[in-house]
Coordinates of C-alpha atoms in Angstrom, one line a residue:
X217 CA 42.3 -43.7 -28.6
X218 CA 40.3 -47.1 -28.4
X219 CA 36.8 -45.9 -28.9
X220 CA 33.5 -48.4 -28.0
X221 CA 30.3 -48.0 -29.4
X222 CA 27.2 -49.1 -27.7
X223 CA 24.1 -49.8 -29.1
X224 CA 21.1 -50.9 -28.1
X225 CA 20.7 -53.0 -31.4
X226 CA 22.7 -52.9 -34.2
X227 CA 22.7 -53.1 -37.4
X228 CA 19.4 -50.9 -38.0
X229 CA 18.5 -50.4 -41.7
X230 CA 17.5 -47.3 -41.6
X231 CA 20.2 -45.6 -39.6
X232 CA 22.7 -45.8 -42.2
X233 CA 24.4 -42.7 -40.3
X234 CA 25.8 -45.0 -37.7
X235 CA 27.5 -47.0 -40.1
X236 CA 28.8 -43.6 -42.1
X237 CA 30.4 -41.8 -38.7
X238 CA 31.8 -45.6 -37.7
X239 CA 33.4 -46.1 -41.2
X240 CA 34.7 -42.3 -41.1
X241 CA 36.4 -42.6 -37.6
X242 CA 38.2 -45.9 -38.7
X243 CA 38.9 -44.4 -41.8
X244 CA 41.0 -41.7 -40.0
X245 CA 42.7 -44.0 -37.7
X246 CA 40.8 -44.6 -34.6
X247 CA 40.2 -48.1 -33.3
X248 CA 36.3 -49.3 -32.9
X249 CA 34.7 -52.0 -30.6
X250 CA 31.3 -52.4 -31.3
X251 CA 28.5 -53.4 -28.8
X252 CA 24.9 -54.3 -29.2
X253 CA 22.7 -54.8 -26.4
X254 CA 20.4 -57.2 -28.9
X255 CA 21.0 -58.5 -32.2
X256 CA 18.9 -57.0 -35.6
X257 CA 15.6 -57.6 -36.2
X258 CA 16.6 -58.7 -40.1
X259 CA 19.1 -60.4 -41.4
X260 CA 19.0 -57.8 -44.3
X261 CA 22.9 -55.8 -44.7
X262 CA 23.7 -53.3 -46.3
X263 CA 26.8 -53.6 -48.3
X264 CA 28.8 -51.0 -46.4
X265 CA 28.4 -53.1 -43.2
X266 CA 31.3 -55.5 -44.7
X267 CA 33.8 -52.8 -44.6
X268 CA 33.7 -52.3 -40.8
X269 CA 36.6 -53.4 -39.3
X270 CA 35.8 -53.6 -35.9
X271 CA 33.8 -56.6 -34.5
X272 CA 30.3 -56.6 -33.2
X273 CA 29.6 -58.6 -30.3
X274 CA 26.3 -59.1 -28.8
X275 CA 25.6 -59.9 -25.3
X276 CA 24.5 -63.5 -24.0
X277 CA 21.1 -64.4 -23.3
X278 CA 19.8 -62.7 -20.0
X279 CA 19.6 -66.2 -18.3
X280 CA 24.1 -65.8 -18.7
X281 CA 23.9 -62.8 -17.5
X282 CA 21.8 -63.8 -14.0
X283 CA 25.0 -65.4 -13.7
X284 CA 27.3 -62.6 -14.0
X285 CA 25.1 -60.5 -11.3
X286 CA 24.9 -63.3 -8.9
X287 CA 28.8 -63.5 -9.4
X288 CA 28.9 -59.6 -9.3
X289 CA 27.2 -59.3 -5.9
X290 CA 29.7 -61.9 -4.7
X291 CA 33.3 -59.8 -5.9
X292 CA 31.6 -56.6 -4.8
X293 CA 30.9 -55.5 -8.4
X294 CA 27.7 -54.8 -8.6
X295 CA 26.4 -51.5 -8.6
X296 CA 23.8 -52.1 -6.3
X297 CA 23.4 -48.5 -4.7
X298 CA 22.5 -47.2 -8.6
X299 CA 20.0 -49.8 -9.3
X300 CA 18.2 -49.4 -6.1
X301 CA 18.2 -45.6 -6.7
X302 CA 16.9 -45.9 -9.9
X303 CA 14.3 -48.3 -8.9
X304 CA 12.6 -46.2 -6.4
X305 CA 13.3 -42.8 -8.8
X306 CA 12.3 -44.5 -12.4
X307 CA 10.2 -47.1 -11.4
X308 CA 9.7 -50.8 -12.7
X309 CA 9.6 -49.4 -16.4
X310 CA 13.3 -48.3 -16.2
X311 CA 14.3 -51.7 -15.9
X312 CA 17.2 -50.7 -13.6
X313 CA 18.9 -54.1 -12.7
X314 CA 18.4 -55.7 -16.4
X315 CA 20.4 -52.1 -17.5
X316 CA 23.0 -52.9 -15.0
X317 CA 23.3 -56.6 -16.3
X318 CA 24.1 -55.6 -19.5
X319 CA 26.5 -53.1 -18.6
X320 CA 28.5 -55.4 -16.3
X321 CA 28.8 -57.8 -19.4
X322 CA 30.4 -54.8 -21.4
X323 CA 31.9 -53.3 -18.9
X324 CA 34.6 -56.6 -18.4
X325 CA 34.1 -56.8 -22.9
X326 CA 35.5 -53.0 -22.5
X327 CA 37.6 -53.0 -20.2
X328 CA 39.4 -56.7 -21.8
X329 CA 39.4 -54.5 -24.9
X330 CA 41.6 -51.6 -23.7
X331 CA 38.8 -49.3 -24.8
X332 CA 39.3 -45.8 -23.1
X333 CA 36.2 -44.0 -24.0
X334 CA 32.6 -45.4 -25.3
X335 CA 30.2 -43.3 -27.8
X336 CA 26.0 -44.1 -27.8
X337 CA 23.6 -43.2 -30.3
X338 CA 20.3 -42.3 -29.3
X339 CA 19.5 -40.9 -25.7
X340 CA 17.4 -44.3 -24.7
X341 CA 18.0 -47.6 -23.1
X342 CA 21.5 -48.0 -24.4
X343 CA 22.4 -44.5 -23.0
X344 CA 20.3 -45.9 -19.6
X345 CA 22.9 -48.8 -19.4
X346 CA 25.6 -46.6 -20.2
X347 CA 25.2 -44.8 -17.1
X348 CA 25.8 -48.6 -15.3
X349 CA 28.6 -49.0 -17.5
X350 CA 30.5 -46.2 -15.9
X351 CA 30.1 -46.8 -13.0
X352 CA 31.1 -50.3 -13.1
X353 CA 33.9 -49.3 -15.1
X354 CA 35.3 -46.2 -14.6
X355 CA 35.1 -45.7 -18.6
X356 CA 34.1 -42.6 -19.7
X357 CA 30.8 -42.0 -22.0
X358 CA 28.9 -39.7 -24.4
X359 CA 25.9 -39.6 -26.2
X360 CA 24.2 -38.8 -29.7
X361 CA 20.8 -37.4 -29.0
X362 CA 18.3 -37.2 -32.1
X363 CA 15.2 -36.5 -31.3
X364 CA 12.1 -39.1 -31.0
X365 CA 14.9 -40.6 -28.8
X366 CA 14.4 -38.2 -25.5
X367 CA 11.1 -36.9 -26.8
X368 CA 9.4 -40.5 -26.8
X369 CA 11.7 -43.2 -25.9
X370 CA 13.1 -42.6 -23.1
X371 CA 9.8 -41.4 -21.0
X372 CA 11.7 -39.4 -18.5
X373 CA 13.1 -36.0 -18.6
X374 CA 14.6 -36.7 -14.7
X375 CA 16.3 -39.5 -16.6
X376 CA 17.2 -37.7 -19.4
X377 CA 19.0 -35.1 -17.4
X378 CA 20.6 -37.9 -15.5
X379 CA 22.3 -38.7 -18.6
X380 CA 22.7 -35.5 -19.9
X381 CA 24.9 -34.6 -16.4
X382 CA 27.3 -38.4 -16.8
X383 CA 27.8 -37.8 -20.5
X384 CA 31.1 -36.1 -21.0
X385 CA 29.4 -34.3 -24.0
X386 CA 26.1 -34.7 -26.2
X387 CA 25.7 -34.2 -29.9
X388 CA 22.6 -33.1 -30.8
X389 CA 22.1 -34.2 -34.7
X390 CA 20.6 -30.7 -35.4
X391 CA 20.2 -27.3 -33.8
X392 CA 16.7 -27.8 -33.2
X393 CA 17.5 -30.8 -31.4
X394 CA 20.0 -29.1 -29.2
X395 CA 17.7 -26.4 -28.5
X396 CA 15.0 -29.0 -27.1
X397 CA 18.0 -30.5 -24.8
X398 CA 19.1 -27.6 -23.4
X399 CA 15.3 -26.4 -22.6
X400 CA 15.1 -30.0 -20.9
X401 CA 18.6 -30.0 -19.4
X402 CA 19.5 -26.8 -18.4
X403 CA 22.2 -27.8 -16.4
X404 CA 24.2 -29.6 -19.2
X405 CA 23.9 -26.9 -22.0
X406 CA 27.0 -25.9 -21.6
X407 CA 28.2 -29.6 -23.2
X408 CA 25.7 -30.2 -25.7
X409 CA 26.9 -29.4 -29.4
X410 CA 25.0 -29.7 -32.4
X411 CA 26.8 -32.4 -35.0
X412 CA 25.3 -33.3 -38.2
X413 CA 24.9 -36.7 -39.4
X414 CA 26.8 -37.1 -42.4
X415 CA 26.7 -38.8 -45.6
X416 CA 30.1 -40.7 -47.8
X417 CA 29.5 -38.7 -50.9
X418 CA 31.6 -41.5 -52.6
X419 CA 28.5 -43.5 -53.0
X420 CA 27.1 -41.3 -55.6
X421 CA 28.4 -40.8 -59.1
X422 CA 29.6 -37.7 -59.7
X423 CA 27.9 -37.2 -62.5
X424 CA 23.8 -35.7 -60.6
X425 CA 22.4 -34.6 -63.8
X426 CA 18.1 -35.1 -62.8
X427 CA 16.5 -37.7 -64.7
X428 CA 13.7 -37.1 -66.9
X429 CA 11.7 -40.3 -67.0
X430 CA 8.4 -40.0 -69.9
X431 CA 6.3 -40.6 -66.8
X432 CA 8.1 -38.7 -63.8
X433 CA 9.0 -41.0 -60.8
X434 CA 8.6 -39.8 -57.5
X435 CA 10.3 -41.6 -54.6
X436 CA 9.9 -41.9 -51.0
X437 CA 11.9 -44.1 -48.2
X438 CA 11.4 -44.7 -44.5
X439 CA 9.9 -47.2 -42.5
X440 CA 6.1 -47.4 -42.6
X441 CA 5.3 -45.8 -39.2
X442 CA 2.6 -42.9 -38.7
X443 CA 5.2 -39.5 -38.6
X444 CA 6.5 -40.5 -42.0
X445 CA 3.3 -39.1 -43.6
X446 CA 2.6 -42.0 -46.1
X447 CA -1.0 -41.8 -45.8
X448 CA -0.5 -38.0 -46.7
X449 CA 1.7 -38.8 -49.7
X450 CA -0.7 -41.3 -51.0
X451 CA -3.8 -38.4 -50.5
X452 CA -1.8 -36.4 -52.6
X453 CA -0.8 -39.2 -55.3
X454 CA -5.0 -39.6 -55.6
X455 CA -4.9 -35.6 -55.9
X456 CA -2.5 -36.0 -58.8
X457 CA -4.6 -38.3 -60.5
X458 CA -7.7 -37.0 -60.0
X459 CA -5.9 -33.4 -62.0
X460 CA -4.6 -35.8 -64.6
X461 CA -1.2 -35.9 -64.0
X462 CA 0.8 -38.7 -64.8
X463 CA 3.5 -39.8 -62.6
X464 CA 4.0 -43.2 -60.5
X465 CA 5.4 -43.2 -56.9
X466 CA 7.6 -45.8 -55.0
X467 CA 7.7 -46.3 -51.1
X468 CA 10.4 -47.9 -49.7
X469 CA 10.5 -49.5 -46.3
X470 CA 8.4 -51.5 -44.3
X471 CA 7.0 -51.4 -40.7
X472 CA 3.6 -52.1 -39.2
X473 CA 1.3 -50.0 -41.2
X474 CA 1.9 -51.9 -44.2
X475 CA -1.1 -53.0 -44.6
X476 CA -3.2 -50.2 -44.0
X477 CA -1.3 -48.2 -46.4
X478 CA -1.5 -51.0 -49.2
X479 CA -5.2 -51.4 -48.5
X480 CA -6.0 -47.4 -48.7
X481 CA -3.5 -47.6 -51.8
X482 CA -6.1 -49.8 -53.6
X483 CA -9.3 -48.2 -52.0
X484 CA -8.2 -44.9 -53.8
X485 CA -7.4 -46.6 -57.4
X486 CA -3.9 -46.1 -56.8
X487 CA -2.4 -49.9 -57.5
X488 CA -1.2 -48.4 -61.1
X489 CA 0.5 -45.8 -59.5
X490 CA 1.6 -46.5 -56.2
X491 CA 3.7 -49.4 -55.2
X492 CA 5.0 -50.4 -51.7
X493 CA 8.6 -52.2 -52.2
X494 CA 9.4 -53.3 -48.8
X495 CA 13.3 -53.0 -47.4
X496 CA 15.9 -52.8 -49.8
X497 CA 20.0 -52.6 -49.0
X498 CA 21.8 -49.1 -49.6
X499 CA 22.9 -50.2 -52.9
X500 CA 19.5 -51.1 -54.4
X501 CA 18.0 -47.6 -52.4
X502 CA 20.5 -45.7 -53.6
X503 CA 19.7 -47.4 -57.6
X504 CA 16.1 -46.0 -57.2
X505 CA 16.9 -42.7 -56.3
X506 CA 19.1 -42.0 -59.2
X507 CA 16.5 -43.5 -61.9
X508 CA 13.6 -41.2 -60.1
X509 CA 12.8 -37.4 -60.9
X510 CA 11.3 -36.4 -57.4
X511 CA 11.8 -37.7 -53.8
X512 CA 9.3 -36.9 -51.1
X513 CA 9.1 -37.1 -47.8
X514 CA 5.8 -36.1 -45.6
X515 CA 7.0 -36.0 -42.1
X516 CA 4.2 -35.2 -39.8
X517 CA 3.9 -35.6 -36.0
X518 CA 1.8 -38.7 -34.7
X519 CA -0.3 -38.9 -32.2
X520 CA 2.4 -39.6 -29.4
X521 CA 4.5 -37.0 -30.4
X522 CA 7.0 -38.6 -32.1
X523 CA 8.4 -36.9 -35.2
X524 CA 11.1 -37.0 -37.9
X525 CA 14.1 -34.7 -36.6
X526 CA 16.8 -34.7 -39.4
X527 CA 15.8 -37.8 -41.9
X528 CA 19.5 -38.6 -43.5
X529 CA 17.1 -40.1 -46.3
X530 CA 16.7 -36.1 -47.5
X531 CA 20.5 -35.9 -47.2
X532 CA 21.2 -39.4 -49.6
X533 CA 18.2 -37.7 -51.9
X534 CA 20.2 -34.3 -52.3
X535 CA 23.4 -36.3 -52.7
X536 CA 21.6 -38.0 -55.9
X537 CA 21.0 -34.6 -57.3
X538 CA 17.1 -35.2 -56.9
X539 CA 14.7 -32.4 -56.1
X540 CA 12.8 -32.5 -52.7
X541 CA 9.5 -32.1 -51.6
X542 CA 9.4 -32.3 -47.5
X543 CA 7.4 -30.7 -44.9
X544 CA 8.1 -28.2 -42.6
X545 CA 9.1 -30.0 -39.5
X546 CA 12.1 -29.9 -36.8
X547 CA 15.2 -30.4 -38.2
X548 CA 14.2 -30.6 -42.0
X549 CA 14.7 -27.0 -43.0
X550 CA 18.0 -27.0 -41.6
X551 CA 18.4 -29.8 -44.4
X552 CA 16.6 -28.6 -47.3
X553 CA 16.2 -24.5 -48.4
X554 CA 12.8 -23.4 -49.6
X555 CA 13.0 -22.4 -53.2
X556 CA 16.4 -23.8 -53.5
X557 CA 17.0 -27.3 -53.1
X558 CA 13.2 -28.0 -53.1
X559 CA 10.0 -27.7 -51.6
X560 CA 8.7 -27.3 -48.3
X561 CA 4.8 -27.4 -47.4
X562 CA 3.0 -27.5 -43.8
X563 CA 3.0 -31.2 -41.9
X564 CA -0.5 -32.4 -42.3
X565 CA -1.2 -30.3 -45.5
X566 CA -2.2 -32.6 -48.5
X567 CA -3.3 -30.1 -51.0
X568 CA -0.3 -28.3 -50.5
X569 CA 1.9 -31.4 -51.0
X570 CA -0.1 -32.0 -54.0
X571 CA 0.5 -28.7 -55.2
X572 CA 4.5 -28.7 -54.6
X573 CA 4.7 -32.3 -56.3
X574 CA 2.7 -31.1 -59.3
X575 CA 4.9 -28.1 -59.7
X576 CA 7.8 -30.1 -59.6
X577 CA 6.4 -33.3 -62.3
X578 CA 5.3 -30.0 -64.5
X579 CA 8.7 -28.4 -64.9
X580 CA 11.7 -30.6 -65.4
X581 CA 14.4 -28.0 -65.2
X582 CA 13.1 -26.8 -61.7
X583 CA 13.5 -29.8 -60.8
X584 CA 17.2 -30.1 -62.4
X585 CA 18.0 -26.7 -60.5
X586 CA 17.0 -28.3 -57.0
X587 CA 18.8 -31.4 -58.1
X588 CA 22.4 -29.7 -58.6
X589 CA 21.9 -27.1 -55.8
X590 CA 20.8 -29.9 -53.4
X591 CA 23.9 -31.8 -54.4
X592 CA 26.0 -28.9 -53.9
X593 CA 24.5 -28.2 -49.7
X594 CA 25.5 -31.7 -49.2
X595 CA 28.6 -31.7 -50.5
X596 CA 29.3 -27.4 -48.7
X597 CA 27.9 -29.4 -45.4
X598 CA 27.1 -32.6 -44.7
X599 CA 30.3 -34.7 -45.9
X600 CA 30.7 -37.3 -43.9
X601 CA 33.9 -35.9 -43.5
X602 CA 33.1 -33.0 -42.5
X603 CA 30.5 -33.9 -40.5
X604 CA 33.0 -36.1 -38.2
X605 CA 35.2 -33.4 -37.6
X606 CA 33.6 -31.8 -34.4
X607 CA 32.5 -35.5 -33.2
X608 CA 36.5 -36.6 -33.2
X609 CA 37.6 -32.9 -31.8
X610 CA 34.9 -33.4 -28.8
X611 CA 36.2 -37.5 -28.2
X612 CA 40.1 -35.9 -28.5
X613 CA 39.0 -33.5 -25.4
X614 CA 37.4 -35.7 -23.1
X615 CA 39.2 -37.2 -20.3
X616 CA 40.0 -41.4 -21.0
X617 CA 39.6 -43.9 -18.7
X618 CA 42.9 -45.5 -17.0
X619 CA 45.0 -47.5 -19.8
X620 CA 44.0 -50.7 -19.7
X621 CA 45.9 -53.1 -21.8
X622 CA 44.0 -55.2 -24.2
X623 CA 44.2 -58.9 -24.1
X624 CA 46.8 -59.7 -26.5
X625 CA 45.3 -62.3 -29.1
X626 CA 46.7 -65.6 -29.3
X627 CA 48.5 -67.1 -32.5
X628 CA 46.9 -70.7 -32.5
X629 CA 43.6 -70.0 -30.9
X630 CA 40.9 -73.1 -31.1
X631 CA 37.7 -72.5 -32.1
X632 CA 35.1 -74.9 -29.8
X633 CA 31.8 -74.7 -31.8
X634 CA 29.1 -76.3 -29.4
X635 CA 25.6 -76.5 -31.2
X636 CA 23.2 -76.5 -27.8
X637 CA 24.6 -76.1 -23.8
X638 CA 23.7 -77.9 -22.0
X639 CA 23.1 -80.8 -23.3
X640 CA 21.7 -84.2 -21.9
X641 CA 23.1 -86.1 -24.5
X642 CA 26.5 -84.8 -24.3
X643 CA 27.1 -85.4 -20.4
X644 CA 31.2 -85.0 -20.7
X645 CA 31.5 -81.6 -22.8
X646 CA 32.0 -79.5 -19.7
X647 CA 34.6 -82.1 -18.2
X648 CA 36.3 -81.8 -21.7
X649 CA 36.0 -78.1 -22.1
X650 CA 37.0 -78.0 -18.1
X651 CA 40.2 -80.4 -18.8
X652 CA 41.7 -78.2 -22.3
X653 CA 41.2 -75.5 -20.2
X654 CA 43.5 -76.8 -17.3
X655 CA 46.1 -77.5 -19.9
X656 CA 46.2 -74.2 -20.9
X657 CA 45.3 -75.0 -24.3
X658 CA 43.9 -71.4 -25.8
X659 CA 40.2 -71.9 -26.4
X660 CA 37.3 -70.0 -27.3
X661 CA 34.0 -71.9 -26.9
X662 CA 31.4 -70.8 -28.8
X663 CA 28.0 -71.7 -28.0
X664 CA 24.9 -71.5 -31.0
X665 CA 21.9 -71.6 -28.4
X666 CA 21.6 -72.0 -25.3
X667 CA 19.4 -74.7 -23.4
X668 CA 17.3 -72.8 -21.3
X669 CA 15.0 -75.2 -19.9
X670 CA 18.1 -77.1 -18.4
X671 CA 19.2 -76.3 -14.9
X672 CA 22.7 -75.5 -14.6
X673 CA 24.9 -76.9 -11.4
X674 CA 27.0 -73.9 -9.4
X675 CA 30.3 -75.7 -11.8
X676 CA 28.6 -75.1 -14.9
X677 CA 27.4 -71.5 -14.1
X678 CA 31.1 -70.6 -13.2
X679 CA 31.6 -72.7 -16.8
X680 CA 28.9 -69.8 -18.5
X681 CA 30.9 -67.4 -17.3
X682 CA 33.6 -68.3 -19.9
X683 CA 31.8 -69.1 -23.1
X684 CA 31.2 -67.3 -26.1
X685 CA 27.0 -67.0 -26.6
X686 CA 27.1 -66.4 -30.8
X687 CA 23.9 -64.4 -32.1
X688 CA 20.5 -65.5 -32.6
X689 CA 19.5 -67.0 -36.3
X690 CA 19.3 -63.4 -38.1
X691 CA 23.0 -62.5 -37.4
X692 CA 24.4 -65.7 -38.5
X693 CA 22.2 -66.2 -41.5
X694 CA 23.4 -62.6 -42.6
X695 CA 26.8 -63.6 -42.0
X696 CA 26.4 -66.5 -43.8
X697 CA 25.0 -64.6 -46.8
X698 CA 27.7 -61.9 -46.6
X699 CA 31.0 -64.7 -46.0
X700 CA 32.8 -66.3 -48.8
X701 CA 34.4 -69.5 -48.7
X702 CA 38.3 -67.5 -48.6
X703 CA 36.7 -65.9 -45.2
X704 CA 36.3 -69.4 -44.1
X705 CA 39.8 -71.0 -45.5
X706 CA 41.1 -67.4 -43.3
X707 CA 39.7 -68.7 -39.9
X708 CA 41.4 -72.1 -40.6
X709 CA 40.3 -75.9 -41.3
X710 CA 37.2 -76.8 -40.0
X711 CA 36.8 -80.5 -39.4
X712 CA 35.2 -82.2 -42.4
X713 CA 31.9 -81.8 -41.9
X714 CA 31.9 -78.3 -40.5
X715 CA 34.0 -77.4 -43.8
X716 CA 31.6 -78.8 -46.2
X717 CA 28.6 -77.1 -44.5
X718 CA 30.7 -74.1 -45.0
X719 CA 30.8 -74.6 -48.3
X720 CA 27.1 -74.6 -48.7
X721 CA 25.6 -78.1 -48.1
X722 CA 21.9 -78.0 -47.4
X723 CA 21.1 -80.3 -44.9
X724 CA 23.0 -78.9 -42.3
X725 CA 20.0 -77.4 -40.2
X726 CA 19.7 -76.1 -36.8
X727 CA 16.4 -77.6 -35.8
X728 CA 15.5 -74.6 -33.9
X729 CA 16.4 -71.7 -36.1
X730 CA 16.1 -73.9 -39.5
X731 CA 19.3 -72.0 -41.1
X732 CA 22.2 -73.6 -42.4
X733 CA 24.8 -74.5 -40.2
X734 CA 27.1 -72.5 -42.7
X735 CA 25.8 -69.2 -41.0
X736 CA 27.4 -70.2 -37.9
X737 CA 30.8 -71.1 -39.6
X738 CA 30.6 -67.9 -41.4
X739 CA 29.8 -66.2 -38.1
X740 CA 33.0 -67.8 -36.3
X741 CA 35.1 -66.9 -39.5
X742 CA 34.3 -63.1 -39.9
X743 CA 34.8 -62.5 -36.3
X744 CA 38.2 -64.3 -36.6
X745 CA 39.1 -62.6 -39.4
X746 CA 38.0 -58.9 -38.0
X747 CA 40.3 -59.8 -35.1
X748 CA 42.8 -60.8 -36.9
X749 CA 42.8 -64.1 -35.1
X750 CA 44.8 -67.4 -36.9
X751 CA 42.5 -70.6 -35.7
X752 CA 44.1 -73.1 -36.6
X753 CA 42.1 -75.5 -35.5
X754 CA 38.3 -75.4 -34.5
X755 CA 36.4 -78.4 -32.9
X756 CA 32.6 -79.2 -33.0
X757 CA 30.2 -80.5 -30.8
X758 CA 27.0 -81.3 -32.7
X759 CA 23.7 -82.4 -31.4
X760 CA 22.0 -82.6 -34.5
X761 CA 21.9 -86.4 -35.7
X762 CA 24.6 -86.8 -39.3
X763 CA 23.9 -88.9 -41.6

């Protein structure tokens, strides 16, 4: 099987659980193409990312892919019936015909792929433009449901149940998830399964003996949004210090409250204690958690009803061997066991979570017999590859779509690089690009950004229709970061110029994004190299004046 993933942006930092299931199914033989609807919103990676090998490809601005409807309604591909019915059903907040856009983009990406059968996390937009995607397509789909996803998200339950009835199955991450599905989709619940997100248990020593720091450490991650309970853990931390217990406490993540957590941080005395460390990769996250004594986690639900359903954060904790305080909310007590692997108090309850976390810094081998016990559940049930087992058994059962054969990749492919398209000052690059391309030379041309204040002629929209649009500044700068200079010498020569700004020359810019070029040589190299692709020979266009 060819499986596709489809994302409505990816990479996220904190759903590492993606990137574990993705890494287990390649790891056991089955073929990925990745999709993202839109690129990440950080050019942060963590270090497992590198060990994907399946590509991820992004789709072109939404100005391209105008063009691909307006050449979809020509050729009778457009699935006009669906959007019009979802207009009038959903409403102008569904965004029905930018859903089917996307879909029709990876709908010819899949289908040019050979991929049989396409997997979505998170019951939302993605899963919205999945349902375009099949139709367009014929390729079959299913869906990972979590939680805030169809509680929040998505804002439809008709909707919901619309996607619940095209999916050939849904895994719900927990069993209180599932439960919420089936009450919402009754006429699905035959096909939705509970499957645990998983951890690689590799990633931790085995060694999970509990620290014992002279002042105890507690730990908490996640990003800084309202149901993480921050402003609940930092009530309690003021608690702690008002009994005189000494102890310091870490956050990690960052989102919008930021700020109003560091300010109520120093309003209660706490900037001794307390510390907010923004984003951090896996590698430095997982660093913190071993040298800590305690991690906590206050999930509570906010205002809107969204809520923390099954936080793999708890999971990575446990796999450290460190004891956990949580609350008692959805999913989490199907993670951690009261009096066993830690310590669960009521969502909300600050004296309480005071009270666990003050038991806890008081008694070090408590904590050490959470620690191992914790270590132990993760390892008895959420393995990664473990975990994966019922998600592959479900994909082996579903029906595939019609073999198509993937495009077989050509041995001296050229890489055309074109800085900005169109471009006034570069009247003839479409003639050229038109003229290789009539030769039958095999070219891929890649553009950095498009022009969008430029009006394109009916020749160069059927031109749009063939290039490459490469990611916006955060991919390629993380590519860039994440590339070394054998990736490079592995997508072949570069001319001179492009070569030394691969090898990290500075004033190289891009005057939009203000990056170095290098990120987009890097960009162009680690897709070659993921596709195995030999370019032996990539030429530039480059609108940026060289000295």
């Amino acid at each position: 099987m060819r499986l596709g993933y489809l994302y409505s942006r990816y990479p996220v930092v904190s759903q590492t659980f993606c990137d574990a299931e993705m890494l287990a199914l390649e790891r056991l033989g089955i073929d990925l193409e990745i999709a993202s609807i839109y690129p990440p919103l950080t050019s942060l990676r963590h270090e497992h990312i590198s060990r994907l090998r399946g590509p991820i490809h992004y789709a072109p601005p939404q100005a391209i892919l105008r063009i691909w409807e307006q050449n979809a309604k020509v050729t009778g591909k457009w699935p006009g019936k669906l959007v019009d019915r979802h207009e009038r059903k959903y409403g102008p907040s569904a965004k029905a015909e930018q859903r089917a856009r996307n879909a029709l983009y990876f709908a010819d990406f899949f289908r040019r792929n050979g991929v049989d059968h396409f997997h979505v996390h998170f019951a939302n937009r993605a899963a919205h433009t999945a349902i375009f995607l099949k139709e367009i397509s014929g390729i079959p789909f299913s869906v990972t449901a979590h939680g805030q996803d169809f509680m929040k998200d998505l804002g439809n339950d008709d909707l919901l149940r619309e996607i619940c009835a095209a999916a050939e199955f849904v895994a719900a991450e927990t069993d209180y998830s599932r439960e919420l599905l089936c009450q919402r989709c009754p006429d699905s619940a035959a096909k939705i399964y509970r499957v645990y997100n998983g951890i690689d248990l590799q990633l931790f020593p085995a060694s999970h003996a509990s620290t014992a720091n002279a002042i105890p450490r507690v730990i908490s991650i996640g990003r800084l949004v309202a149901f993480k309970g921050f402003e609940d853990l930092i009530d309690a931390c003021a608690t702690l210090l008002r009994r005189g217990i000494d102890f310091t406490c870490e956050i990690i993540g960052d989102g919008p409250l930021r700020h109003n957590l560091q300010t109520k941080i120093d309003k209660l005395g706490l900037s001794s204690r307390v510390n907010l460390l923004g984003s951090l990769s896996q590698g430095a996250v997982f660093e913190k958690l071993r040298a800590a004594d305690i991690f906590a986690l206050a999930s509570v639900t906010d205002p809107q009803g969204a809520s923390d359903v099954f936080p793999t954060v708890i999971i990575e904790a446990m796999a450290a061997g460190r004891a956990v305080v949580s609350t008692r909310l959805a999913g989490i007590p199907e993670s951690v066991v009261h009096g066993e692997t830690g310590l669960l108090v009521a969502p909300g309850d600050t004296s309480a979570l005071a009270q666990a976390l003050e038991q806890l810094i008081r008694d070090p081998e408590l904590r050490s017999r959470y620690g191992r016990a914790g270590h132990s559940r993760v390892e008895e049930s959420f393995r990664i590859e473990k975990t994966v087992v019922p998600l592959l058994q479900l994909l082996q059962k579903t029906p595939i779509a019609p073999r198509t054969p993937k495009t077989p990749l050509v041995a001296n492919q050229i890489g055309y690089l074109i800085d900005r398209w169109p471009d006034n000052d570069l009247p003839f690059i479409e003639r050229e690009l038109c003229e290789m391309r009539r030769r039958n030379l095999s070219l891929v041309p890649l553009v950095c950004e498009l022009n969008s204040a430029a009006r394109l002629s009916r020749s160069m929209e059927q031109l749009a229709l063939w290039l490459e649009f490469l990611p916006d500044a955060m991919v390629m700068e993380a590519a860039g970061e994440s590339t070394t200079e054998r990736d490079f010498l592995a997508a072949g020569a570069f001319r001179p110029r492009i070569a030394q700004a691969a090898e990290g020359e500075k004033n190289f810019p891009c005057p939009r994004h203000k990056f170095p070029r290098a990120g987009v040589c890097a960009h162009l190299a680690e897709n070659c190299r993921r596709n195995s692709e030999r370019c032996d020979r990539a030429t530039a266009r480059i609108t940026t004046q060289l000295d």
